[in-house]
Amino acid sequence: MVASTAGEVAMSSEEMVYNVVLKQAALVNKQPSGVTRDLDVNPDIALPGTLSLLSEAYDRCGEVCAEYAKTFYLGTLLMTPERRRAIWAIYVWCRRTDELVDGPNASHITPTALDRWESRLEDLFRGRPFDMLDAGLSDTVTKFPVDIQPFRDMIEGMRMDLRKSRYKNFDELYLYCYYVAGTVGLMSVPVMGIAPDSQATTESVYNAALALGIANQLTNILRDVGEDAQRGRVYLPQDELAQAGLSDDDIFAGEVTNKWRNFMKNQIKRARMFFDMAENGVTELSEASRWPVWASLLLYRQILDEIEANDYNNFTKRAYVSKAKKIAALPIAYAKSLLRPSRIYTSKA
Ligand SMILES: CC(C)=CCC/C(C)=C/CC/C(C)=C/CC/C(C)=C/[C@@H]1[C@@H](COP(=O)(O)OP(=O)(O)O)[C@]1(C)CC/C=C(\C)CC/C=C(\C)CCC=C(C)C
Ligand SMILES: Nc1ncnc2c1ncn2[C@@H]1O[C@H](COP(=O)(O)OP(=O)(O)OP(=O)(O)O)[C@@H](O)[C@H]1O
Ligand SMILES: [Mn+2]
């Protein structure tokens, strides 16, 4: 809790987001079939003609996913067919949401357009999808205990991107990272499922999923400092920049100084802490979901190593994980995915 100048006690972003995590975990725990401990997928309702349309919708989601993120697409191929296509549908919705503010038409996007996107979201959750790609997600949310809240929150993140280009402190940045990336973790867990033999609490798994989203987004921000500055955006916490003796002008100048290197070292350290927090949760996921998530974690975390290898020049050099390194990470991810969920051992006195 943070006491404001007016005397009232305000909640920190971390506390606010934790409340969302608790709510999401409780909603999933309430499911009658105990779905998080391995999923019973609701069967398709067999209406002639509908099934082939639906599988076409999912195929389209798979194609979009393969086009935008090849390695990730490969990872999903290891999941069960129902989970794989559900993750594709979620991916496509997230990608389309991000494209609204980041894509080629971004300069025409208004808060009203985001409101319309949100009503489309409400409609697809009510079983009235607007187009084929929405139809995939509309089906997914009837089969898995996916809640609308993280989707709404991602749109809120896009609204934030429209109205804000500076972040006063890490608390503000944390909230942004939750909206645009932590939400992805909360959307994905109900599909990926928690291993039936996991003894972890549902909220601890959701917390780890949230941490992976935050870690990915912090890494994305550190990788794209130069690119974002060209669009007039600085996602780095202003108070931490000032403490390091830096300002926006240093970022626009783009010179790698010792002050910048030291600042970056601390930012990288924090992103790694979030990856560490996520690690314990991956082991608790259902078996076939662990490999793609480990792959994603190891690959994205390596971007931080590449920033270091570039001597912290994230102004003009894009940190990039080579194909060879990506391929090398996959068997490591596989080996890690063989680790079984944690057991609670009772020690004998
Ligand atoms: C298996 C797996 C990784 C599943 C998640 C798949 C999924 C639904 C991804 C959606 C990603 C997306 C398009 C989000 C929109 C907002 C956005 C662009 C966020 C940034 C992603 C990076 O994308 P990219 O490198 O292409 O960035 P550019 O647009 O090019 O700048 C983010 C950095 C965030 C992505 C966040 C995740 C993938 C969350 C991962 C967490 C989980 C899957 C939970 C795992 C569970 C446990 C228990 C650890
Ligand atoms: N193996 C993977 N499993 C799960 N997620 C992944 C995997 N690889 C990448 N991702 C995720 O997919 C998104 C896109 O990744 P990235 O930008 O590296 O493109 P890519 O398509 O994987 O690369 P390439 O096209 O060179 O194979 C990121 O959000 C990243 O976290
Ligand atoms: Mn983006």
XYZ file of N, CA, C and O in Angstrom, residues 147-252:
424
model
N -11.575 -16.676 -18.841
C -12.407 -15.558 -18.397
C -12.149 -14.326 -19.273
O -11.057 -14.165 -19.828
N -13.141 -13.474 -19.377
C -13.017 -12.298 -20.260
C -12.083 -11.209 -19.688
O -11.508 -10.420 -20.429
N -11.928 -11.199 -18.346
C -11.198 -10.092 -17.709
C -9.809 -9.812 -18.303
O -9.496 -8.671 -18.655
N -8.933 -10.840 -18.450
C -7.615 -10.532 -19.011
C -7.687 -9.964 -20.432
O -6.838 -9.145 -20.813
N -8.708 -10.349 -21.207
C -8.852 -9.817 -22.561
C -9.216 -8.328 -22.491
O -8.663 -7.505 -23.203
N -10.166 -8.022 -21.595
C -10.539 -6.603 -21.418
C -9.320 -5.799 -20.977
O -9.095 -4.689 -21.432
N -8.551 -6.414 -20.061
C -7.378 -5.696 -19.542
C -6.343 -5.450 -20.629
O -5.669 -4.424 -20.624
N -6.204 -6.402 -21.571
C -5.234 -6.150 -22.647
C -5.671 -4.944 -23.480
O -4.855 -4.102 -23.855
N -6.974 -4.831 -23.721
C -7.450 -3.658 -24.476
C -7.162 -2.383 -23.675
O -6.769 -1.354 -24.223
N -7.308 -2.482 -22.341
C -7.001 -1.326 -21.479
C -5.529 -0.920 -21.653
O -5.182 0.268 -21.666
N -4.653 -1.924 -21.815
C -3.224 -1.649 -22.052
C -3.021 -0.883 -23.344
O -2.165 0.003 -23.433
N -3.822 -1.220 -24.346
C -3.703 -0.529 -25.637
C -4.194 0.922 -25.490
O -3.647 1.847 -26.073
N -5.245 1.116 -24.661
C -5.730 2.486 -24.397
C -4.622 3.282 -23.726
O -4.394 4.453 -24.030
N -3.923 2.605 -22.803
C -2.849 3.264 -22.062
C -1.756 3.704 -23.043
O -1.206 4.802 -22.938
N -1.460 2.835 -24.025
C -0.446 3.141 -25.023
C -0.834 4.365 -25.849
O 0.025 5.119 -26.299
N -2.147 4.552 -26.051
C -2.598 5.703 -26.841
C -2.438 7.017 -26.074
O -2.166 8.053 -26.653
N -2.640 6.941 -24.741
C -2.681 8.217 -24.012
C -1.385 8.535 -23.285
O -1.222 9.632 -22.770
N -0.436 7.601 -23.271
C 0.707 7.779 -22.389
C 1.993 7.358 -23.100
O 2.027 6.299 -23.727
N 3.042 8.167 -22.980
C 4.306 7.729 -23.591
C 5.470 7.774 -22.596
O 6.622 7.592 -22.956
N 5.134 8.062 -21.327
C 6.166 8.069 -20.277
C 5.628 7.355 -19.035
O 4.428 7.411 -18.751
N 6.521 6.727 -18.278
C 6.158 6.003 -17.053
C 6.977 6.556 -15.896
O 8.203 6.501 -15.922
N 6.260 7.114 -14.920
C 6.934 7.812 -13.808
C 7.861 6.892 -13.042
O 8.950 7.274 -12.645
N 7.392 5.683 -12.772
C 8.166 4.771 -11.932
C 7.818 3.323 -12.297
O 6.971 3.083 -13.154
N 8.455 2.371 -11.606
C 8.227 0.970 -11.958
C 6.796 0.542 -11.678
O 6.253 -0.322 -12.375
N 6.176 1.145 -10.689
C 4.784 0.799 -10.375
C 3.889 1.038 -11.610
O 3.069 0.197 -11.955
N 4.086 2.186 -12.259
C 3.297 2.488 -13.462
C 3.640 1.522 -14.594
O 2.772 1.065 -15.327
N 4.936 1.230 -14.717
C 5.359 0.337 -15.798
C 4.836 -1.085 -15.571
O 4.433 -1.774 -16.513
N 4.837 -1.495 -14.310
C 4.358 -2.839 -13.953
C 2.909 -3.014 -14.413
O 2.532 -4.033 -14.988
N 2.106 -1.975 -14.167
C 0.690 -2.066 -14.550
C 0.558 -2.202 -16.076
O -0.204 -3.026 -16.574
N 1.355 -1.408 -16.801
C 1.334 -1.502 -18.269
C 1.725 -2.920 -18.708
O 1.076 -3.523 -19.577
N 2.795 -3.455 -18.094
C 3.274 -4.798 -18.466
C 2.214 -5.858 -18.165
O 2.059 -6.821 -18.903
N 1.497 -5.674 -17.049
C 0.405 -6.615 -16.760
C -0.623 -6.553 -17.886
O -1.025 -7.568 -18.447
N -1.052 -5.323 -18.221
C -2.114 -5.172 -19.217
C -1.749 -5.828 -20.550
O -2.559 -6.518 -21.142
N -0.521 -5.572 -21.039
C -0.231 -6.030 -22.399
C 0.385 -7.421 -22.455
O 0.409 -8.035 -23.516
N 0.910 -7.933 -21.346
C 1.616 -9.218 -21.429
C 1.274 -10.182 -20.288
O 1.116 -11.380 -20.523
N 1.152 -9.654 -19.060
C 0.770 -10.518 -17.940
C -0.570 -11.185 -18.239
O -0.797 -12.360 -17.922
N -1.438 -10.429 -18.896
C -2.755 -10.945 -19.268
C -2.639 -12.212 -20.130
O -3.456 -13.125 -19.996
N -1.615 -12.245 -21.000
C -1.448 -13.416 -21.888
C -1.236 -14.677 -21.051
O -1.788 -15.741 -21.340
N -0.451 -14.540 -19.981
C -0.236 -15.667 -19.084
C -1.558 -16.135 -18.479
O -1.861 -17.330 -18.454
N -2.384 -15.173 -18.012
C -3.659 -15.535 -17.383
C -4.648 -16.150 -18.374
O -5.472 -16.982 -18.013
N -4.551 -15.735 -19.650
C -5.436 -16.319 -20.680
C -5.002 -17.743 -21.016
O -5.836 -18.578 -21.369
N -3.683 -17.987 -20.959
C -3.146 -19.261 -21.473
C -3.264 -20.420 -20.478
O -3.469 -21.562 -20.898
N -3.108 -20.137 -19.170
C -3.095 -21.241 -18.193
C -4.368 -22.105 -18.249
O -4.267 -23.329 -18.240
N -5.572 -21.483 -18.334
C -6.762 -22.351 -18.367
C -6.770 -23.297 -19.563
O -7.420 -24.338 -19.514
N -6.079 -22.929 -20.638
C -6.004 -23.820 -21.797
C -4.891 -24.849 -21.600
O -5.089 -26.045 -21.842
N -3.750 -24.396 -21.150
C -2.598 -25.310 -21.045
C -2.809 -26.345 -19.944
O -2.311 -27.452 -20.021
N -3.536 -25.958 -18.909
C -3.862 -26.896 -17.843
C -2.730 -27.103 -16.850
O -1.552 -26.983 -17.187
N -3.128 -27.394 -15.609
C -2.148 -27.697 -14.561
C -2.087 -29.225 -14.458
O -3.103 -29.909 -14.612
N -0.883 -29.761 -14.246
C -0.720 -31.220 -14.204
C -1.597 -31.818 -13.107
O -1.703 -31.242 -12.018
N -2.219 -32.969 -13.366
C -3.114 -33.558 -12.358
C -2.375 -33.884 -11.063
O -2.973 -33.836 -9.987
N -1.076 -34.190 -11.152
C -0.345 -34.536 -9.931
C 0.355 -33.324 -9.297
O 1.155 -33.476 -8.382
N 0.025 -32.113 -9.784
C 0.657 -30.920 -9.181
C 0.047 -30.639 -7.809
O -1.164 -30.741 -7.629
N 0.912 -30.295 -6.873
C 0.420 -29.943 -5.536
C 0.445 -28.432 -5.334
O 0.171 -27.952 -4.239
N 0.824 -27.730 -6.358
C 0.930 -26.267 -6.233
C -0.479 -25.668 -6.165
O -1.427 -26.230 -6.725
N -0.594 -24.528 -5.506
C -1.896 -23.873 -5.481
C -2.137 -23.236 -6.854
O -1.182 -22.858 -7.546
N -3.426 -23.141 -7.227
C -3.752 -22.544 -8.531
C -3.200 -21.125 -8.607
O -2.641 -20.723 -9.627
N -3.330 -20.368 -7.496
C -2.867 -18.973 -7.625
C -1.353 -18.873 -7.786
O -0.863 -17.949 -8.419
N -0.601 -19.858 -7.253
C 0.849 -19.770 -7.439
C 1.208 -20.027 -8.901
O 2.146 -19.426 -9.435
N 0.431 -20.860 -9.579
C 0.698 -21.111 -11.007
C 0.318 -19.864 -11.823
O 1.047 -19.432 -12.719
N -0.817 -19.264 -11.478
C -1.212 -18.027 -12.167
C -0.193 -16.916 -11.928
O 0.086 -16.115 -12.812
N 0.350 -16.885 -10.725
C 1.345 -15.862 -10.407
C 2.591 -16.035 -11.259
O 3.183 -15.058 -11.729
N 2.980 -17.296 -11.472
C 4.157 -17.584 -12.299
C 3.875 -17.202 -13.752
O 4.745 -16.653 -14.448
N 2.633 -17.464 -14.199
C 2.263 -17.121 -15.575
C 2.306 -15.602 -15.761
O 2.806 -15.097 -16.775
N 1.801 -14.903 -14.751
C 1.853 -13.440 -14.772
C 3.306 -12.978 -14.847
O 3.666 -12.102 -15.643
N 4.172 -13.610 -14.037
C 5.592 -13.218 -13.993
C 6.253 -13.429 -15.356
O 7.065 -12.595 -15.793
N 5.877 -14.512 -16.056
C 6.486 -14.745 -17.374
C 6.065 -13.659 -18.368
O 6.875 -13.181 -19.162
N 4.803 -13.282 -18.308
C 4.344 -12.193 -19.172
C 5.108 -10.906 -18.872
O 5.587 -10.224 -19.785
N 5.241 -10.570 -17.583
C 5.940 -9.331 -17.191
C 7.404 -9.409 -17.659
O 7.951 -8.455 -18.222
N 8.050 -10.569 -17.435
C 9.458 -10.742 -17.826
C 9.614 -10.540 -19.330
O 10.536 -9.846 -19.783
N 8.698 -11.139 -20.105
C 8.781 -11.000 -21.571
C 8.631 -9.544 -21.990
O 9.343 -9.049 -22.855
N 7.677 -8.860 -21.373
C 7.429 -7.475 -21.772
C 8.593 -6.568 -21.366
O 9.013 -5.704 -22.139
N 9.152 -6.787 -20.170
C 10.303 -5.970 -19.750
C 11.458 -6.195 -20.731
O 12.150 -5.256 -21.132
N 11.640 -7.466 -21.142
C 12.716 -7.787 -22.084
C 12.457 -7.110 -23.429
O 13.368 -6.526 -24.033
N 11.203 -7.178 -23.868
C 10.807 -6.543 -25.123
C 11.119 -5.034 -25.081
O 11.650 -4.466 -26.029
N 10.822 -4.415 -23.936
C 11.065 -2.974 -23.779
C 12.575 -2.672 -23.836
O 13.013 -1.737 -24.497
N 13.365 -3.531 -23.155
C 14.818 -3.288 -23.122
C 15.425 -3.518 -24.508
O 16.358 -2.828 -24.915
N 14.865 -4.478 -25.257
C 15.375 -4.733 -26.614
C 15.061 -3.559 -27.541
O 15.863 -3.193 -28.393
N 13.879 -2.945 -27.353
C 13.385 -1.983 -28.344
C 13.574 -0.514 -27.954
O 12.882 0.351 -28.511
N 14.516 -0.215 -27.042
C 14.646 1.175 -26.562
C 14.811 2.164 -27.728
O 14.109 3.177 -27.804
N 15.720 1.843 -28.676
C 15.990 2.747 -29.803
C 14.766 2.911 -30.693
O 14.369 4.037 -31.038
N 14.171 1.767 -31.034
C 12.988 1.766 -31.909
C 11.837 2.567 -31.284
O 11.198 3.377 -31.951
N 11.613 2.365 -30.000
C 10.531 3.080 -29.320
C 10.828 4.579 -29.247
O 9.926 5.399 -29.415
N 12.110 4.921 -29.010
C 12.478 6.346 -28.917
C 12.173 7.046 -30.236
O 11.729 8.199 -30.251
N 12.378 6.346 -31.338
C 12.074 6.955 -32.655
C 10.600 7.279 -32.789
O 10.221 8.134 -33.590
N 9.765 6.567 -32.020
C 8.321 6.863 -32.043
C 7.943 7.787 -30.885
O 6.772 7.932 -30.544
N 8.984 8.352 -30.250
C 8.749 9.300 -29.151
C 8.360 8.632 -27.845
O 7.845 9.275 -26.930
N 8.594 7.330 -27.726
C 8.141 6.589 -26.547
C 9.321 6.150 -25.692
O 10.309 5.630 -26.190
N 9.183 6.367 -24.381
C 10.195 5.891 -23.434
C 9.453 5.091 -22.363
O 8.725 5.649 -21.545
N 9.628 3.776 -22.399
C 8.915 2.929 -21.427
C 9.702 2.764 -20.124
O 9.198 2.194 -19.168
N 10.958 3.238 -20.105
C 11.795 3.031 -18.917
C 11.329 3.944 -17.788
O 10.943 5.096 -18.046
N 11.373 3.471 -16.520
C 10.886 4.317 -15.414
C 11.700 5.611 -15.292
O 12.929 5.573 -15.179
N 10.973 6.739 -15.334
C 11.635 8.049 -15.309
C 12.448 8.263 -14.035
O 13.541 8.823 -14.087
N 11.911 7.800 -12.884
C 12.649 8.052 -11.637
C 13.971 7.266 -11.615
O 14.995 7.769 -11.134
N 13.965 6.075 -12.194
C 15.200 5.281 -12.195
C 16.222 5.869 -13.172
O 17.431 5.832 -12.916
N 15.722 6.410 -14.282
C 16.635 7.091 -15.216
C 17.318 8.256 -14.490
O 18.537 8.408 -14.542
N 16.489 9.048 -13.783
C 17.041 10.225 -13.089
C 18.058 9.807 -12.035
O 19.130 10.414 -11.918
N 17.716 8.744 -11.287
C 18.669 8.272 -10.259
C 19.996 7.865 -10.877
O 21.048 7.952 -10.247
N 19.964 7.387 -12.115
C 21.205 6.971 -12.784
C 21.882 8.153 -13.472
O 22.890 7.985 -14.172
N 21.312 9.347 -13.301
C 21.890 10.557 -13.907
C 21.572 10.640 -15.396
O 22.316 11.245 -16.168
N 20.452 10.041 -15.794
C 20.083 10.026 -17.220
C 18.732 10.700 -17.422
O 17.943 10.816 -16.472
N 18.470 11.107 -18.671
C 17.159 11.699 -18.976
C 16.728 11.223 -20.361
O 17.494 10.556 -21.060
N 15.520 11.625 -20.761
C 15.024 11.290 -22.110
C 16.037 11.724 -23.176
O 16.237 11.025 -24.162
N 16.662 12.895 -22.956
C 17.610 13.395 -23.969
C 18.735 12.408 -24.222
O 19.187 12.247 -25.354
N 19.198 11.734 -23.156
C 20.267 10.733 -23.343
C 19.773 9.588 -24.215
O 20.531 9.005 -24.988
N 18.496 9.269 -24.057
C 17.949 8.161 -24.856
C 17.817 8.580 -26.317
O 18.173 7.841 -27.219
N 17.360 9.819 -26.520
C 17.241 10.286 -27.906
C 18.625 10.444 -28.542
O 18.790 10.218 -29.734
